[in-house]
Short mmCIF file of C-alpha atoms in Angstrom, two decimals:
data_model
loop_
_atom_site.label_atom_id
_atom_site.label_comp_id
_atom_site.label_asym_id
_atom_site.label_seq_id
_atom_site.Cartn_x
_atom_site.Cartn_y
_atom_site.Cartn_z
CA MET I 1 -52.34 -25.16 -27.82
CA TYR I 2 -48.97 -25.68 -29.94
CA ILE I 3 -45.90 -23.70 -29.74
CA VAL I 4 -43.70 -22.82 -32.95
CA ARG I 5 -40.37 -21.54 -33.39
CA SER I 6 -39.90 -19.66 -36.36
CA ARG I 7 -37.56 -17.49 -38.57
CA LYS I 8 -39.75 -15.23 -40.69
CA ILE I 9 -36.86 -13.80 -42.60
CA ALA I 10 -34.98 -16.50 -44.53
CA GLN I 11 -32.12 -14.57 -45.26
CA GLU I 12 -29.13 -13.88 -43.47
CA GLU I 13 -30.00 -10.93 -41.03
CA ASP I 14 -27.64 -7.87 -40.93
CA GLN I 15 -27.50 -7.95 -37.09
CA ALA I 16 -29.67 -10.58 -35.46
CA MET I 17 -27.63 -12.61 -33.40
CA PRO I 18 -28.26 -16.52 -32.22
CA ARG I 19 -30.82 -16.42 -29.13
CA THR I 20 -29.51 -18.29 -26.30
CA ASP I 21 -32.63 -18.67 -24.15
CA SER I 22 -35.54 -16.86 -25.92
CA SER I 23 -36.97 -20.26 -27.03
CA ASP I 24 -37.24 -21.51 -23.33
CA LEU I 25 -40.69 -23.03 -22.71
CA SER I 26 -40.64 -21.00 -19.41
CA GLU I 27 -40.64 -17.67 -21.47
CA THR I 28 -43.30 -18.90 -23.92
CA ALA I 29 -45.12 -19.96 -20.68
CA ALA I 30 -44.80 -16.28 -19.80
CA ALA I 31 -46.20 -15.19 -23.03
CA GLU I 32 -48.94 -17.34 -22.66
CA ARG I 33 -49.85 -16.17 -19.04
CA VAL I 34 -49.67 -12.48 -20.02
CA LEU I 35 -52.19 -12.89 -22.71
CA GLY I 36 -55.00 -13.14 -20.02
CA ALA I 37 -54.63 -9.33 -19.54
CA TRP I 38 -56.14 -9.26 -23.13
CA ASP I 39 -58.35 -12.06 -22.30
CA LEU I 40 -56.85 -14.40 -25.15
CA ARG I 41 -56.36 -17.95 -25.02
CA PRO I 42 -54.09 -18.74 -28.11
CA ASP I 43 -54.28 -21.58 -30.59
CA SER I 44 -50.64 -21.47 -31.06
CA LEU I 45 -47.71 -19.07 -30.15
CA GLU I 46 -45.14 -18.50 -32.75
CA TYR I 47 -41.78 -17.30 -31.74
CA MET I 48 -40.57 -14.77 -34.31
CA ASP I 49 -36.64 -14.95 -34.09
CA HIS I 50 -35.44 -11.75 -35.88
CA GLY I 51 -35.82 -9.07 -33.59
CA LEU I 52 -33.00 -7.17 -32.10
CA ILE I 53 -34.52 -5.28 -29.32
CA ASN I 54 -37.86 -6.88 -28.24
CA ARG I 55 -38.94 -10.26 -28.04
CA THR I 56 -42.03 -11.12 -30.24
CA TRP I 57 -44.38 -13.77 -30.78
CA ARG I 58 -47.31 -14.40 -33.27
CA VAL I 59 -50.56 -15.30 -31.44
CA ARG I 60 -53.32 -17.07 -33.43
CA GLY I 61 -56.33 -16.81 -31.37
CA ALA I 62 -59.45 -19.38 -31.14
CA ASN I 63 -61.32 -16.58 -33.34
CA GLY I 64 -58.93 -16.93 -36.38
CA ALA I 65 -57.42 -13.49 -35.68
CA SER I 66 -53.58 -13.36 -35.23
CA TYR I 67 -51.62 -10.77 -33.30
CA ALA I 68 -48.33 -9.78 -32.33
CA LEU I 69 -47.17 -9.96 -28.62
CA GLN I 70 -44.13 -8.19 -27.59
CA CYS I 71 -42.35 -8.10 -24.48
CA LEU I 72 -40.24 -4.76 -24.73
CA SER I 73 -36.65 -4.20 -24.11
CA PRO I 74 -36.00 -2.38 -20.90
CA ILE I 75 -34.29 0.45 -22.87
CA LEU I 76 -37.60 1.47 -24.07
CA GLY I 77 -39.94 3.19 -21.64
CA PRO I 78 -43.53 2.64 -21.56
CA GLU I 79 -44.46 6.17 -22.79
CA ILE I 80 -43.80 5.12 -26.32
CA HIS I 81 -47.09 3.56 -26.43
CA GLN I 82 -48.42 7.15 -26.30
CA ASP I 83 -46.51 7.99 -29.30
CA ILE I 84 -47.57 4.55 -31.34
CA GLU I 85 -51.02 4.95 -30.54
CA ALA I 86 -51.31 8.60 -31.62
CA VAL I 87 -49.31 7.96 -34.77
CA THR I 88 -51.03 4.80 -35.86
CA ALA I 89 -54.38 6.57 -35.38
CA HIS I 90 -53.32 9.41 -37.79
CA ILE I 91 -52.03 6.87 -40.30
CA ALA I 92 -55.00 4.89 -40.32
CA ALA I 93 -57.18 7.61 -40.77
CA ARG I 94 -55.51 8.52 -44.21
CA GLY I 95 -55.98 5.09 -45.16
CA MET I 96 -52.52 3.66 -44.76
CA ALA I 97 -52.38 0.28 -43.49
CA THR I 98 -50.55 0.10 -39.68
CA PRO I 99 -49.92 -2.27 -36.82
CA ARG I 100 -52.24 -1.00 -33.92
CA LEU I 101 -52.13 -1.48 -30.16
CA VAL I 102 -54.81 -3.66 -28.78
CA GLY I 103 -55.98 -2.65 -25.75
CA ALA I 104 -56.01 -4.66 -22.45
CA LEU I 105 -59.06 -5.51 -20.47
CA GLY I 106 -58.77 -2.35 -18.61
CA GLY I 107 -57.95 -0.23 -21.76
CA ASP I 108 -54.16 0.10 -20.93
CA LEU I 109 -51.91 -0.04 -23.92
CA TYR I 110 -49.39 -1.94 -22.55
CA VAL I 111 -49.14 -4.46 -19.44
CA GLU I 112 -46.42 -4.29 -16.91
CA ARG I 113 -45.08 -7.72 -15.26
CA ASP I 114 -42.04 -8.40 -13.12
CA ASP I 115 -40.46 -9.66 -16.27
CA GLY I 116 -41.04 -6.61 -18.25
CA VAL I 117 -43.53 -4.53 -20.21
CA TRP I 118 -45.90 -6.56 -22.81
CA ARG I 119 -47.76 -5.10 -25.39
CA LEU I 120 -50.26 -6.67 -28.14
CA LEU I 121 -50.36 -5.31 -31.75
CA THR I 122 -52.93 -6.47 -34.75
CA TRP I 123 -51.22 -8.64 -37.06
CA LEU I 124 -50.67 -7.53 -40.59
CA GLU I 125 -50.06 -10.28 -43.43
CA GLY I 126 -47.25 -9.85 -45.66
CA GLU I 127 -43.49 -10.57 -46.34
CA PHE I 128 -40.34 -9.14 -44.88
CA HIS I 129 -37.12 -8.79 -46.66
CA ASN I 130 -33.67 -8.34 -45.06
CA ARG I 131 -31.79 -6.66 -48.17
CA LEU I 132 -32.96 -5.59 -51.39
CA GLU I 133 -32.58 -7.85 -54.32
CA ASN I 134 -33.27 -5.61 -57.41
CA ALA I 135 -34.56 -2.09 -58.20
CA ALA I 136 -38.25 -2.84 -58.32
CA GLN I 137 -38.05 -3.60 -54.59
CA ALA I 138 -35.89 -0.41 -54.17
CA GLU I 139 -38.36 1.58 -55.85
CA GLN I 140 -41.24 0.00 -53.64
CA ALA I 141 -39.48 0.63 -50.32
CA GLY I 142 -38.79 4.30 -51.18
CA ALA I 143 -42.53 4.90 -52.43
CA LEU I 144 -43.55 3.18 -48.86
CA LEU I 145 -41.39 5.34 -46.80
CA ALA I 146 -42.64 8.62 -48.50
CA ARG I 147 -46.22 7.59 -47.85
CA PHE I 148 -45.45 7.15 -44.16
CA HIS I 149 -43.86 10.61 -44.17
CA MET I 150 -46.56 11.87 -46.11
CA ALA I 151 -49.24 10.44 -44.09
CA LEU I 152 -47.67 12.26 -41.08
CA VAL I 153 -47.01 15.74 -42.66
CA ASP I 154 -49.72 17.35 -40.62
CA PHE I 155 -49.28 15.34 -37.43
CA GLU I 156 -48.83 18.11 -34.92
CA THR I 157 -49.09 15.78 -31.53
CA PRO I 158 -46.06 16.42 -29.20
CA PHE I 159 -44.23 13.22 -28.53
CA ALA I 160 -44.28 11.65 -25.06
CA SER I 161 -41.21 9.86 -25.21
CA LYS I 162 -38.12 12.34 -24.65
CA ARG I 163 -35.32 10.51 -25.88
CA ARG I 164 -32.04 11.86 -27.42
CA PRO I 165 -32.01 12.11 -31.12
CA ILE I 166 -30.15 8.83 -32.53
CA HIS I 167 -28.49 10.77 -35.27
CA GLU I 168 -26.17 13.32 -34.08
CA PRO I 169 -22.73 12.98 -35.95
CA ASP I 170 -20.80 15.76 -33.69
CA ARG I 171 -21.76 13.63 -30.63
CA ARG I 172 -20.91 10.25 -31.94
CA ILE I 173 -17.41 11.61 -32.62
CA ARG I 174 -16.92 12.93 -29.37
CA ASP I 175 -18.08 9.38 -27.99
CA LEU I 176 -15.38 7.98 -30.34
CA GLU I 177 -12.63 10.39 -29.16
CA GLN I 178 -13.62 9.50 -25.42
CA ALA I 179 -13.29 5.77 -26.00
CA ILE I 180 -9.98 6.21 -27.69
CA ALA I 181 -8.70 8.14 -24.82
CA SER I 182 -9.99 5.81 -22.09
CA HIS I 183 -8.83 2.36 -23.47
CA ARG I 184 -5.22 2.92 -24.08
CA GLY I 185 -4.48 -0.79 -23.34
CA HIS I 186 -7.15 -2.53 -25.49
CA PRO I 187 -5.68 -4.82 -27.86
CA LEU I 188 -7.63 -3.35 -30.76
CA GLN I 189 -6.87 0.41 -29.80
CA ALA I 190 -4.39 0.71 -32.30
CA GLU I 191 -6.93 -0.67 -35.11
CA ALA I 192 -9.82 1.82 -33.59
CA GLY I 193 -7.24 4.51 -33.93
CA LYS I 194 -6.96 3.86 -37.77
CA LEU I 195 -10.39 3.73 -38.10
CA GLN I 196 -10.84 6.93 -36.46
CA ARG I 197 -8.23 8.80 -38.37
CA ARG I 198 -9.66 7.54 -41.88
CA THR I 199 -13.45 8.30 -40.70
CA LEU I 200 -12.41 12.13 -39.85
CA ASP I 201 -10.23 12.36 -43.05
CA LEU I 202 -13.46 11.46 -44.84
CA LEU I 203 -15.90 13.55 -42.74
CA ALA I 204 -13.84 16.61 -43.60
CA GLN I 205 -14.60 16.22 -47.46
CA LEU I 206 -18.12 16.61 -46.68
CA PRO I 207 -20.06 19.74 -46.61
CA PRO I 208 -22.35 20.58 -43.68
CA LEU I 209 -25.87 19.49 -44.10
CA PRO I 210 -28.37 22.39 -44.76
CA GLU I 211 -30.73 23.01 -41.79
CA THR I 212 -34.20 21.44 -42.88
CA PRO I 213 -37.52 21.15 -40.98
CA LEU I 214 -38.00 18.53 -38.23
CA ARG I 215 -40.28 15.98 -39.72
CA VAL I 216 -42.13 13.26 -38.18
CA VAL I 217 -40.04 10.04 -38.91
CA HIS I 218 -39.85 6.36 -38.38
CA GLY I 219 -36.60 6.46 -37.02
CA ASP I 220 -35.30 2.99 -37.84
CA PRO I 221 -36.18 2.70 -41.53
CA LYS I 222 -34.24 -0.65 -42.46
CA ILE I 223 -35.74 -3.01 -44.86
CA ASN I 224 -36.86 -5.41 -42.67
CA ASN I 225 -39.16 -2.79 -40.98
CA MET I 226 -41.05 -2.70 -44.03
CA LEU I 227 -43.85 -5.13 -44.85
CA PHE I 228 -44.48 -6.03 -48.83
CA SER I 229 -47.46 -8.19 -50.49
CA PRO I 230 -46.09 -11.33 -52.21
CA GLU I 231 -46.38 -9.19 -55.26
CA GLY I 232 -43.58 -6.85 -54.04
CA GLU I 233 -45.91 -3.78 -53.23
CA GLY I 234 -44.99 -2.01 -49.84
CA LEU I 235 -47.51 -2.14 -47.35
CA ALA I 236 -46.74 -0.72 -44.36
CA MET I 237 -43.91 0.25 -41.68
CA VAL I 238 -43.64 -1.76 -38.63
CA ASP I 239 -41.37 -1.54 -35.26
CA LEU I 240 -42.72 2.06 -34.45
CA ASP I 241 -40.59 2.43 -31.26
CA SER I 242 -38.20 4.89 -32.58
CA LEU I 243 -40.84 7.50 -33.93
CA GLY I 244 -40.13 11.34 -33.06
CA ARG I 245 -39.16 14.32 -35.08
CA LEU I 246 -35.84 14.37 -37.21
CA SER I 247 -34.37 16.25 -40.04
CA LEU I 248 -35.53 14.20 -43.16
CA PRO I 249 -31.91 13.91 -44.85
CA TYR I 250 -31.03 12.13 -41.91
CA GLU I 251 -34.01 9.37 -41.96
CA LEU I 252 -33.12 8.93 -45.76
CA GLY I 253 -29.52 9.09 -45.30
CA ASP I 254 -30.04 5.90 -42.89
CA ALA I 255 -32.61 4.21 -45.47
CA PHE I 256 -30.30 4.55 -48.32
CA ARG I 257 -27.12 3.67 -46.25
CA SER I 258 -28.81 0.40 -45.15
CA TRP I 259 -30.78 -0.40 -48.34
CA CYS I 260 -28.01 0.30 -50.82
CA ASN I 261 -25.41 -2.30 -49.28
CA PRO I 262 -26.24 -5.73 -50.45
CA ALA I 263 -23.56 -7.04 -48.19
CA GLY I 264 -25.11 -6.23 -44.92
CA GLU I 265 -23.37 -4.97 -41.92
CA ASN I 266 -21.52 -8.27 -40.81
CA SER I 267 -19.36 -8.01 -43.53
CA GLU I 268 -15.86 -6.08 -44.52
CA GLU I 269 -16.99 -6.64 -48.38
CA THR I 270 -19.34 -3.95 -48.72
CA GLY I 271 -19.99 -1.45 -51.73
CA PHE I 272 -22.60 0.99 -52.66
CA SER I 273 -25.11 -0.08 -55.45
CA VAL I 274 -26.06 2.73 -57.43
CA GLU I 275 -28.93 0.98 -59.04
CA LEU I 276 -30.69 0.70 -55.54
CA PHE I 277 -30.16 3.98 -54.86
CA GLU I 278 -31.20 5.59 -57.75
CA ALA I 279 -34.40 3.49 -57.88
CA ALA I 280 -35.09 3.92 -54.05
CA ARG I 281 -34.57 7.65 -54.33
CA SER I 282 -36.60 7.80 -57.40
CA GLY I 283 -39.54 5.92 -55.55
CA TYR I 284 -39.24 8.35 -52.82
CA LEU I 285 -39.25 11.28 -54.74
CA ASP I 286 -42.15 10.37 -57.00
CA VAL I 287 -44.46 10.19 -53.90
CA ALA I 288 -43.00 12.77 -51.51
CA THR I 289 -44.55 16.11 -52.80
CA PHE I 290 -43.74 17.90 -49.50
CA ILE I 291 -39.90 17.52 -49.68
CA THR I 292 -38.10 21.02 -50.04
CA ASP I 293 -35.13 21.73 -52.28
CA ASP I 294 -32.69 21.88 -49.41
CA GLU I 295 -33.83 18.48 -48.37
CA ARG I 296 -33.57 16.84 -51.98
CA SER I 297 -30.29 18.32 -52.82
CA CYS I 298 -28.36 16.90 -49.80
CA LEU I 299 -29.58 13.14 -49.67
CA VAL I 300 -26.17 11.75 -51.10
CA ASP I 301 -24.33 13.61 -48.46
CA ALA I 302 -26.53 12.71 -45.90
CA THR I 303 -26.30 9.27 -46.76
CA LEU I 304 -22.44 9.56 -46.32
CA TRP I 305 -22.72 11.42 -42.99
CA ILE I 306 -24.93 8.85 -41.54
CA THR I 307 -22.53 6.18 -42.94
CA LEU I 308 -19.75 7.80 -41.32
CA GLU I 309 -21.66 8.16 -38.14
CA LEU I 310 -22.46 4.43 -37.90
CA THR I 311 -18.64 3.80 -38.53
CA THR I 312 -18.01 5.76 -35.25
CA ARG I 313 -20.33 4.14 -33.19
CA PHE I 314 -19.21 0.61 -34.29
CA THR I 315 -15.49 1.97 -33.83
CA ALA I 316 -16.34 3.20 -30.21
CA ASP I 317 -17.87 0.02 -29.43
CA ILE I 318 -14.92 -2.04 -30.45
CA LEU I 319 -13.42 -0.42 -27.28
CA ASN I 320 -16.45 0.19 -24.99
CA ASP I 321 -17.79 -3.52 -25.65
CA ARG I 322 -21.43 -2.83 -24.32
CA TYR I 323 -23.90 -1.68 -27.05
CA PHE I 324 -24.31 -3.80 -30.24
CA GLY I 325 -25.12 -7.44 -29.98
CA TRP I 326 -22.73 -10.00 -31.49
CA ASP I 327 -22.39 -13.39 -32.99
CA PRO I 328 -20.77 -15.64 -31.23
CA GLU I 329 -20.74 -18.18 -33.87
CA ARG I 330 -18.79 -16.15 -36.25
CA PHE I 331 -16.67 -13.91 -33.94
CA ALA I 332 -14.62 -14.27 -31.03
CA SER I 333 -15.64 -11.27 -29.32
CA ARG I 334 -18.23 -8.30 -29.57
CA ALA I 335 -15.19 -6.12 -30.22
CA GLU I 336 -13.98 -8.24 -33.11
CA HIS I 337 -17.25 -8.33 -34.62
CA ASN I 338 -17.53 -4.51 -34.38
CA LEU I 339 -14.31 -4.23 -35.95
CA VAL I 340 -15.79 -6.00 -39.03
CA ARG I 341 -18.75 -3.84 -38.96
CA ALA I 342 -16.53 -0.73 -38.57
CA ARG I 343 -14.30 -1.64 -41.49
CA GLY I 344 -17.60 -2.54 -43.72
CA GLN I 345 -19.26 0.76 -42.89
CA LEU I 346 -16.10 2.73 -43.69
CA ARG I 347 -15.46 0.83 -47.24
CA LEU I 348 -19.27 1.74 -47.67
CA ALA I 349 -18.67 5.23 -47.62
CA GLU I 350 -15.56 5.16 -49.50
CA SER I 351 -17.51 3.16 -52.31
CA LEU I 352 -20.51 6.06 -52.05
CA LEU I 353 -17.83 8.94 -52.07
CA ALA I 354 -16.13 7.38 -55.29
CA VAL I 355 -19.38 7.69 -57.38
CA ARG I 356 -20.81 10.65 -55.30
CA PRO I 357 -20.10 12.97 -58.46
CA THR I 358 -22.37 10.83 -60.72
CA LEU I 359 -25.32 10.72 -58.30
CA GLY I 360 -26.37 14.38 -58.53
#
């Protein structure tokens, strides 16, 4: 067997941090050992150095098949595999490509070891991108996400995982208020306070979002969770650990926030791309025949709400210093990295607010 270390996405990653010890031979040896639970003896293991949460290897088996082996982050409970299995079976039955869990020898969807929970998924061939380069890519991204949502419109199975919704702007605002109050002596407390005040000023300019139906959503629709063909066609949504039911405008707002910021999340020099937004929105709406008028009408405001929500999260972590990963090669501390991120998201919101009247 041979071992390869790989970066599948050549472009700079928005939040992926340099790994310190994930390439250890000991970790790869652990990955090789756990494959015995699936009776797999790999020809090669290729460490995929681009995930933020889980550790992933591409496994090439002696039979020529490829798989994705993952060791899950401890923040994820094993019950998510029931959700992934149910959702991917539903999607596959509707003719859409999707990674599928591979059962271990005993039929289990995952394997527990002392070093964590492991799973094996089918491997889908294609290309990942870290950011959109042009309107054609944006249109394909929108269409792919719409097909994913369309395939799940009639999915009625309750979710086994009972996690709190990630998008709760009011709660995030309260979390930031608490962080400000709890870190009076922090060297960046004044900067965090400025960001808080400006964020609240912008939020006060936004109308509340309408009440809309809860939809089955991906939960993390950033562009590098989408697989494309070499010709640029959207093929499949991957990284399905955030599945759940959510108001659709929140899901789309998060997608457009991420897709339409060419500078990425590690820069203060952000700006909202109207060209990418209009192409992505058009690609989505051309496919998503289920969408209601209320959902359609608030997509711009939802993008603003989610952008400012993330601003509050980055600002809170300037002070709390415990959640988001950070890049020690570019920043002196997690707090300084989060300061740049928060400023970048705030500027992105200001950029979108400036063009909001033109977007309909």
